[in-house]
Amino acid sequence: MAFLVCVTGRDNSKLMAELRASLPDVDIREWPDAGELAEIEFVLAWNAPESLWQQLPNLKVVQSFGAGVDGITLSALPADVQVCRIVDPALADDMAEYVLGHVLAHKLRLGLYYRQQQQRLWRPKRACAGNRVGILGLGQLGQVAATKLQRNGFEVLGWSRSEKALEGITQFWGQSQLSEFASQCDYVVCLLPLTAQTRGILNKALFEAMPSHGVLINVARGAHLNEIDLLDALDNEQIAAATLDVFASEPLAAEHAFWDHPKITMTPHVAALTSLKTATAQIVANMQAMQKGQPLSHCVDLKLGY
């Protein structure tokens, strides 16, 4: 039995050291030095090659090295394989703090005053009046963000794939209610999982439904956003501004139009960073649970994708 780490696009030396120290009796391998593939039962994955999954006849568990599972081609996995994700309790608080901070930054016009400072301009204005924050996605991250916003005096609206009962949140659900939701939001925050249904959901139709003073904040996945539609919406004053922490391709290309756009605030995918120790502890716990035939933690529905 072997454990394969297939997390591409990053230096995994610290991760491998943590895993081997925590699982000294387990044969832990790192892609592409996978050895005999029939021996592998547990894979820690992010952006693994799709062709890998067909070569693992005894695969039992795929553990995502992230809060989502969009870095794994779920459709390529056998139906009996369990897929788990990382759930970092601190991550939700960090995300909520980021969302609150950027809502306040737009409300208080801090970007405007920063630009005026560079030009030595003195033009005071009242804070923006809008107080309604709409959250796309009412999972763990969305609910914690909603609570923090409410505690700071904001009215929260929420949209989800299906109906939910959450106290204190004006709720919308399903595709038929998406435009109505967007039309009532001063700020739209995307915290959705990335699925076939949510890919490209931040698009022309949504921006046309939002009020002209509306602000988009995307902290979910870059593939949720139609970039051309956003640029058009900003240039045509359909919406007022956007804060983006995630992008379809990261790091963002130096020639990308987002860098110099006066209505876009960007951060380099830092809204919520999972602790390596927290992630390792959950990975190790699921590995040990698999060995003992016990239930795994934070499993996802392969059909829903979250």
Tab-separated table of C-alpha atoms in Angstrom:
chain	number	residue	atom	x	y	z
A	1	MET	CA	0.000	0.000	0.000
A	2	ALA	CA	1.372	3.452	-0.927
A	3	PHE	CA	0.503	7.147	-0.552
A	4	LEU	CA	1.114	9.399	-3.574
A	5	VAL	CA	1.519	13.174	-3.408
A	6	CYS	CA	0.597	14.714	-6.773
A	7	VAL	CA	0.443	18.442	-6.021
A	8	THR	CA	1.827	20.231	-9.049
A	9	GLY	CA	3.089	23.765	-9.582
A	10	ARG	CA	4.690	24.272	-6.152
A	11	ASP	CA	7.634	23.271	-3.981
A	12	ASN	CA	6.426	20.385	-1.817
A	13	SER	CA	9.566	19.848	0.255
A	14	LYS	CA	8.029	21.095	3.522
A	15	LEU	CA	4.810	19.192	2.856
A	16	MET	CA	6.686	15.947	2.171
A	17	ALA	CA	8.767	16.387	5.339
A	18	GLU	CA	5.636	16.960	7.459
A	19	LEU	CA	3.854	13.940	5.985
A	20	ARG	CA	6.806	11.593	6.383
A	21	ALA	CA	7.353	12.721	9.970
A	22	SER	CA	3.666	12.130	10.770
A	23	LEU	CA	3.383	8.812	8.876
A	24	PRO	CA	6.789	7.173	9.353
A	25	ASP	CA	5.501	3.687	8.495
A	26	VAL	CA	3.780	4.700	5.250
A	27	ASP	CA	5.380	4.523	1.806
A	28	ILE	CA	4.964	8.142	0.678
A	29	ARG	CA	5.885	8.968	-2.913
A	30	GLU	CA	5.879	12.200	-4.905
A	31	TRP	CA	4.772	12.493	-8.513
A	32	PRO	CA	6.198	11.771	-11.018
A	33	ASP	CA	8.307	9.213	-9.091
A	34	ALA	CA	5.236	7.128	-8.331
A	35	GLY	CA	6.748	3.646	-8.546
A	36	GLU	CA	4.359	0.718	-9.023
A	37	LEU	CA	0.977	2.434	-9.537
A	38	ALA	CA	-1.042	-0.620	-8.484
A	39	GLU	CA	0.289	-0.152	-4.927
A	40	ILE	CA	-1.207	3.324	-4.545
A	41	GLU	CA	-4.448	3.564	-2.545
A	42	PHE	CA	-4.359	7.172	-1.281
A	43	VAL	CA	-3.544	10.264	-3.374
A	44	LEU	CA	-3.055	13.815	-2.138
A	45	ALA	CA	-3.790	15.870	-5.233
A	46	TRP	CA	-4.005	19.314	-6.755
A	47	ASN	CA	-3.882	19.847	-10.511
A	48	ALA	CA	-2.897	16.224	-11.051
A	49	PRO	CA	-2.821	15.051	-14.687
A	50	GLU	CA	-6.206	13.640	-15.676
A	51	SER	CA	-4.515	10.572	-17.153
A	52	LEU	CA	-3.239	9.568	-13.696
A	53	TRP	CA	-6.563	8.314	-12.372
A	54	GLN	CA	-6.991	5.593	-15.005
A	55	GLN	CA	-3.625	4.112	-13.967
A	56	LEU	CA	-4.526	3.503	-10.300
A	57	PRO	CA	-6.520	0.237	-10.123
A	58	ASN	CA	-6.550	0.111	-6.294
A	59	LEU	CA	-7.273	3.759	-5.565
A	60	LYS	CA	-9.534	4.278	-2.527
A	61	VAL	CA	-9.175	7.917	-1.473
A	62	VAL	CA	-8.314	11.203	-3.175
A	63	GLN	CA	-7.540	13.984	-0.707
A	64	SER	CA	-7.636	17.503	-2.146
A	65	PHE	CA	-4.817	19.786	-1.066
A	66	GLY	CA	-7.251	22.686	-0.862
A	67	ALA	CA	-10.584	23.853	0.481
A	68	GLY	CA	-12.167	23.048	-2.882
A	69	VAL	CA	-11.896	20.072	-5.203
A	70	ASP	CA	-11.767	21.898	-8.541
A	71	GLY	CA	-8.095	20.936	-8.808
A	72	ILE	CA	-9.232	17.315	-9.270
A	73	THR	CA	-10.980	15.924	-12.349
A	74	LEU	CA	-13.876	14.328	-10.486
A	75	SER	CA	-15.445	12.901	-13.634
A	76	ALA	CA	-12.324	10.782	-14.195
A	77	LEU	CA	-12.620	9.011	-10.829
A	78	PRO	CA	-14.367	5.677	-10.221
A	79	ALA	CA	-17.651	6.053	-8.363
A	80	ASP	CA	-16.401	4.140	-5.315
A	81	VAL	CA	-13.436	6.465	-4.670
A	82	GLN	CA	-13.903	8.844	-1.749
A	83	VAL	CA	-12.845	12.472	-2.271
A	84	CYS	CA	-12.080	14.741	0.676
A	85	ARG	CA	-11.097	18.381	1.048
A	86	ILE	CA	-9.276	20.509	3.608
A	87	VAL	CA	-11.395	22.448	6.103
A	88	ASP	CA	-9.316	24.953	8.061
A	89	PRO	CA	-11.375	26.623	10.838
A	90	ALA	CA	-9.096	29.684	10.725
A	91	LEU	CA	-9.550	29.970	6.961
A	92	ALA	CA	-13.221	30.945	7.271
A	93	ASP	CA	-12.372	33.716	9.737
A	94	ASP	CA	-9.574	35.010	7.510
A	95	MET	CA	-11.890	35.011	4.500
A	96	ALA	CA	-14.625	36.839	6.405
A	97	GLU	CA	-12.129	39.468	7.549
A	98	TYR	CA	-10.909	39.975	3.980
A	99	VAL	CA	-14.471	40.374	2.694
A	100	LEU	CA	-15.403	42.849	5.433
A	101	GLY	CA	-12.194	44.798	4.879
A	102	HIS	CA	-12.762	45.222	1.155
A	103	VAL	CA	-16.447	46.059	1.541
A	104	LEU	CA	-15.430	48.800	3.980
A	105	ALA	CA	-12.613	49.968	1.702
A	106	HIS	CA	-15.093	50.513	-1.125
A	107	LYS	CA	-17.713	52.027	1.160
A	108	LEU	CA	-15.199	54.523	2.592
A	109	ARG	CA	-13.709	55.282	-0.854
A	110	LEU	CA	-10.182	54.400	0.274
A	111	GLY	CA	-9.019	53.577	-3.263
A	112	LEU	CA	-10.181	56.981	-4.469
A	113	TYR	CA	-8.361	58.784	-1.659
A	114	TYR	CA	-5.189	56.792	-2.301
A	115	ARG	CA	-5.224	57.902	-5.936
A	116	GLN	CA	-5.962	61.481	-4.916
A	117	GLN	CA	-3.039	61.410	-2.510
A	118	GLN	CA	-0.700	60.509	-5.393
A	119	GLN	CA	-2.052	63.553	-7.262
A	120	ARG	CA	-2.044	65.857	-4.189
A	121	LEU	CA	-5.798	66.393	-4.504
A	122	TRP	CA	-8.092	67.333	-1.580
A	123	ARG	CA	-11.647	66.328	-2.494
A	124	PRO	CA	-13.588	64.936	0.490
A	125	LYS	CA	-16.817	62.997	-0.134
A	126	ARG	CA	-19.312	61.203	2.050
A	127	ALA	CA	-18.979	57.452	2.411
A	128	CYS	CA	-21.053	55.395	-0.032
A	129	ALA	CA	-24.577	54.848	1.266
A	130	GLY	CA	-25.115	51.243	0.170
A	131	ASN	CA	-25.328	48.745	3.012
A	132	ARG	CA	-26.522	45.510	1.377
A	133	VAL	CA	-23.961	42.771	0.845
A	134	GLY	CA	-24.991	39.790	-1.254
A	135	ILE	CA	-23.106	36.515	-0.838
A	136	LEU	CA	-23.081	33.961	-3.627
A	137	GLY	CA	-22.608	30.664	-1.812
A	138	LEU	CA	-23.903	29.966	1.695
A	139	GLY	CA	-21.557	27.172	2.731
A	140	GLN	CA	-19.189	27.379	5.699
A	141	LEU	CA	-17.205	30.317	4.285
A	142	GLY	CA	-20.305	32.202	3.215
A	143	GLN	CA	-22.034	31.797	6.560
A	144	VAL	CA	-19.024	32.980	8.569
A	145	ALA	CA	-18.619	35.986	6.259
A	146	ALA	CA	-22.324	36.771	6.641
A	147	THR	CA	-22.073	36.736	10.440
A	148	LYS	CA	-19.070	39.091	10.458
A	149	LEU	CA	-20.794	41.493	8.072
A	150	GLN	CA	-23.980	41.495	10.160
A	151	ARG	CA	-22.018	42.199	13.330
A	152	ASN	CA	-20.589	45.245	11.597
A	153	GLY	CA	-23.936	46.675	10.626
A	154	PHE	CA	-24.405	45.334	7.100
A	155	GLU	CA	-27.582	43.754	5.775
A	156	VAL	CA	-26.801	40.375	4.204
A	157	LEU	CA	-28.511	38.711	1.275
A	158	GLY	CA	-27.580	35.237	0.139
A	159	TRP	CA	-27.917	33.121	-2.987
A	160	SER	CA	-27.410	29.381	-3.185
A	161	ARG	CA	-28.107	26.529	-5.584
A	162	SER	CA	-30.994	25.286	-3.438
A	163	GLU	CA	-33.116	26.748	-0.661
A	164	LYS	CA	-31.519	27.109	2.780
A	165	ALA	CA	-32.907	28.249	6.118
A	166	LEU	CA	-30.445	30.705	7.653
A	167	GLU	CA	-31.620	33.193	10.229
A	168	GLY	CA	-31.112	36.871	9.490
A	169	ILE	CA	-30.249	36.452	5.790
A	170	THR	CA	-32.596	37.431	2.976
A	171	GLN	CA	-32.283	34.351	0.801
A	172	PHE	CA	-32.545	33.589	-2.895
A	173	TRP	CA	-31.916	30.297	-4.627
A	174	GLY	CA	-31.817	28.737	-8.051
A	175	GLN	CA	-31.025	30.241	-11.430
A	176	SER	CA	-34.454	31.877	-11.662
A	177	GLN	CA	-33.760	34.092	-8.635
A	178	LEU	CA	-30.156	35.066	-9.451
A	179	SER	CA	-30.966	38.328	-11.254
A	180	GLU	CA	-33.407	39.402	-8.552
A	181	PHE	CA	-30.718	38.738	-5.943
A	182	ALA	CA	-28.099	40.754	-7.841
A	183	SER	CA	-30.443	43.694	-8.370
A	184	GLN	CA	-30.754	44.232	-4.612
A	185	CYS	CA	-27.029	44.101	-3.754
A	186	ASP	CA	-24.688	47.032	-3.250
A	187	TYR	CA	-21.863	44.485	-3.040
A	188	VAL	CA	-21.801	40.988	-4.554
A	189	VAL	CA	-19.309	38.583	-2.964
A	190	CYS	CA	-18.583	35.282	-4.710
A	191	LEU	CA	-17.856	32.390	-2.329
A	192	LEU	CA	-19.238	29.589	-4.484
A	193	PRO	CA	-17.588	26.233	-5.093
A	194	LEU	CA	-16.442	25.879	-8.695
A	195	THR	CA	-18.681	23.423	-10.549
A	196	ALA	CA	-19.949	23.064	-14.093
A	197	GLN	CA	-23.019	25.074	-13.036
A	198	THR	CA	-21.106	27.949	-11.388
A	199	ARG	CA	-18.284	28.326	-13.930
A	200	GLY	CA	-18.652	31.756	-15.541
A	201	ILE	CA	-21.517	32.788	-13.259
A	202	LEU	CA	-20.016	36.265	-12.833
A	203	ASN	CA	-20.972	37.431	-16.296
A	204	LYS	CA	-22.785	40.019	-18.391
A	205	ALA	CA	-26.248	38.963	-17.201
A	206	LEU	CA	-25.277	39.299	-13.547
A	207	PHE	CA	-23.578	42.668	-14.068
A	208	GLU	CA	-26.581	44.002	-15.982
A	209	ALA	CA	-28.806	43.016	-13.059
A	210	MET	CA	-26.614	44.769	-10.466
A	211	PRO	CA	-27.137	48.477	-9.672
A	212	SER	CA	-24.686	50.870	-11.344
A	213	HIS	CA	-23.034	51.625	-7.988
A	214	GLY	CA	-22.575	47.901	-7.304
A	215	VAL	CA	-19.206	46.350	-6.449
A	216	LEU	CA	-18.061	42.810	-7.236
A	217	ILE	CA	-15.742	40.941	-4.857
A	218	ASN	CA	-14.481	37.562	-6.084
A	219	VAL	CA	-12.644	35.409	-3.535
A	220	ALA	CA	-13.761	31.992	-4.821
A	221	ARG	CA	-12.141	30.876	-8.089
A	222	GLY	CA	-10.968	32.771	-11.156
A	223	ALA	CA	-13.052	30.549	-13.440
A	224	HIS	CA	-16.241	31.923	-11.873
A	225	LEU	CA	-15.554	35.198	-13.691
A	226	ASN	CA	-16.000	36.081	-17.348
A	227	GLU	CA	-13.137	38.567	-17.556
A	228	ILE	CA	-14.247	40.258	-20.781
A	229	ASP	CA	-17.752	40.775	-19.384
A	230	LEU	CA	-16.308	42.385	-16.257
A	231	LEU	CA	-14.121	44.794	-18.211
A	232	ASP	CA	-17.108	45.752	-20.378
A	233	ALA	CA	-19.321	46.244	-17.312
A	234	LEU	CA	-16.754	48.517	-15.654
A	235	ASP	CA	-15.999	50.509	-18.812
A	236	ASN	CA	-19.708	50.955	-19.572
A	237	GLU	CA	-20.489	51.904	-15.935
A	238	GLN	CA	-22.851	48.987	-15.437
A	239	ILE	CA	-21.075	48.416	-12.112
A	240	ALA	CA	-18.748	50.705	-10.186
A	241	ALA	CA	-15.772	48.585	-9.139
A	242	ALA	CA	-14.349	45.120	-8.476
A	243	THR	CA	-11.969	43.484	-6.027
A	244	LEU	CA	-10.373	40.288	-7.325
A	245	ASP	CA	-8.271	37.844	-5.313
A	246	VAL	CA	-8.461	34.892	-7.722
A	247	PHE	CA	-7.786	34.589	-11.437
A	248	ALA	CA	-8.249	32.080	-14.239
A	249	SER	CA	-4.471	31.914	-14.677
A	250	GLU	CA	-2.149	32.595	-11.743
A	251	PRO	CA	0.091	34.460	-11.440
A	252	LEU	CA	-1.668	36.985	-13.630
A	253	ALA	CA	0.198	37.733	-16.872
A	254	ALA	CA	2.106	41.023	-16.855
A	255	GLU	CA	0.206	42.288	-19.902
A	256	HIS	CA	-3.268	41.543	-18.482
A	257	ALA	CA	-5.741	44.440	-18.591
A	258	PHE	CA	-6.642	44.056	-14.911
A	259	TRP	CA	-3.293	45.422	-13.695
A	260	ASP	CA	-3.881	48.992	-14.837
A	261	HIS	CA	-7.647	49.220	-14.637
A	262	PRO	CA	-8.601	52.123	-12.317
A	263	LYS	CA	-11.763	50.377	-11.088
A	264	ILE	CA	-10.137	47.049	-10.189
A	265	THR	CA	-8.385	46.234	-6.914
A	266	MET	CA	-6.282	43.065	-7.047
A	267	THR	CA	-4.644	40.882	-4.414
A	268	PRO	CA	-2.494	37.786	-5.171
A	269	HIS	CA	-4.790	34.975	-3.935
A	270	VAL	CA	-4.260	35.812	-0.270
A	271	ALA	CA	-7.805	36.183	1.078
A	272	ALA	CA	-7.441	32.978	3.111
A	273	LEU	CA	-4.331	30.806	3.220
A	274	THR	CA	-4.550	27.341	4.749
A	275	SER	CA	-1.970	26.524	7.425
A	276	LEU	CA	0.391	23.724	6.346
A	277	LYS	CA	0.206	22.152	9.807
A	278	THR	CA	-3.603	22.221	9.779
A	279	ALA	CA	-3.731	20.720	6.292
A	280	THR	CA	-1.174	18.038	7.168
A	281	ALA	CA	-3.093	17.046	10.310
A	282	GLN	CA	-6.297	16.513	8.295
A	283	ILE	CA	-4.489	14.620	5.528
A	284	VAL	CA	-2.810	12.344	8.079
A	285	ALA	CA	-6.099	11.773	9.930
A	286	ASN	CA	-7.856	10.713	6.724
A	287	MET	CA	-4.983	8.448	5.737
A	288	GLN	CA	-5.113	6.727	9.120
A	289	ALA	CA	-8.912	6.482	8.960
A	290	MET	CA	-8.661	4.758	5.580
A	291	GLN	CA	-6.127	2.272	6.980
A	292	LYS	CA	-8.456	1.429	9.868
A	293	GLY	CA	-11.629	1.308	7.779
A	294	GLN	CA	-13.103	4.279	9.650
A	295	PRO	CA	-15.184	7.169	8.237
A	296	LEU	CA	-13.194	9.948	6.571
A	297	SER	CA	-13.638	13.657	7.271
A	298	HIS	CA	-14.833	16.387	4.911
A	299	CYS	CA	-15.881	14.130	2.033
A	300	VAL	CA	-17.550	15.658	-1.013
A	301	ASP	CA	-20.409	14.524	-3.218
A	302	LEU	CA	-18.896	13.526	-6.574
A	303	LYS	CA	-22.120	14.429	-8.393
A	304	LEU	CA	-22.442	17.898	-6.835
A	305	GLY	CA	-18.714	18.641	-6.852
A	306	TYR	CA	-18.635	19.958	-3.264
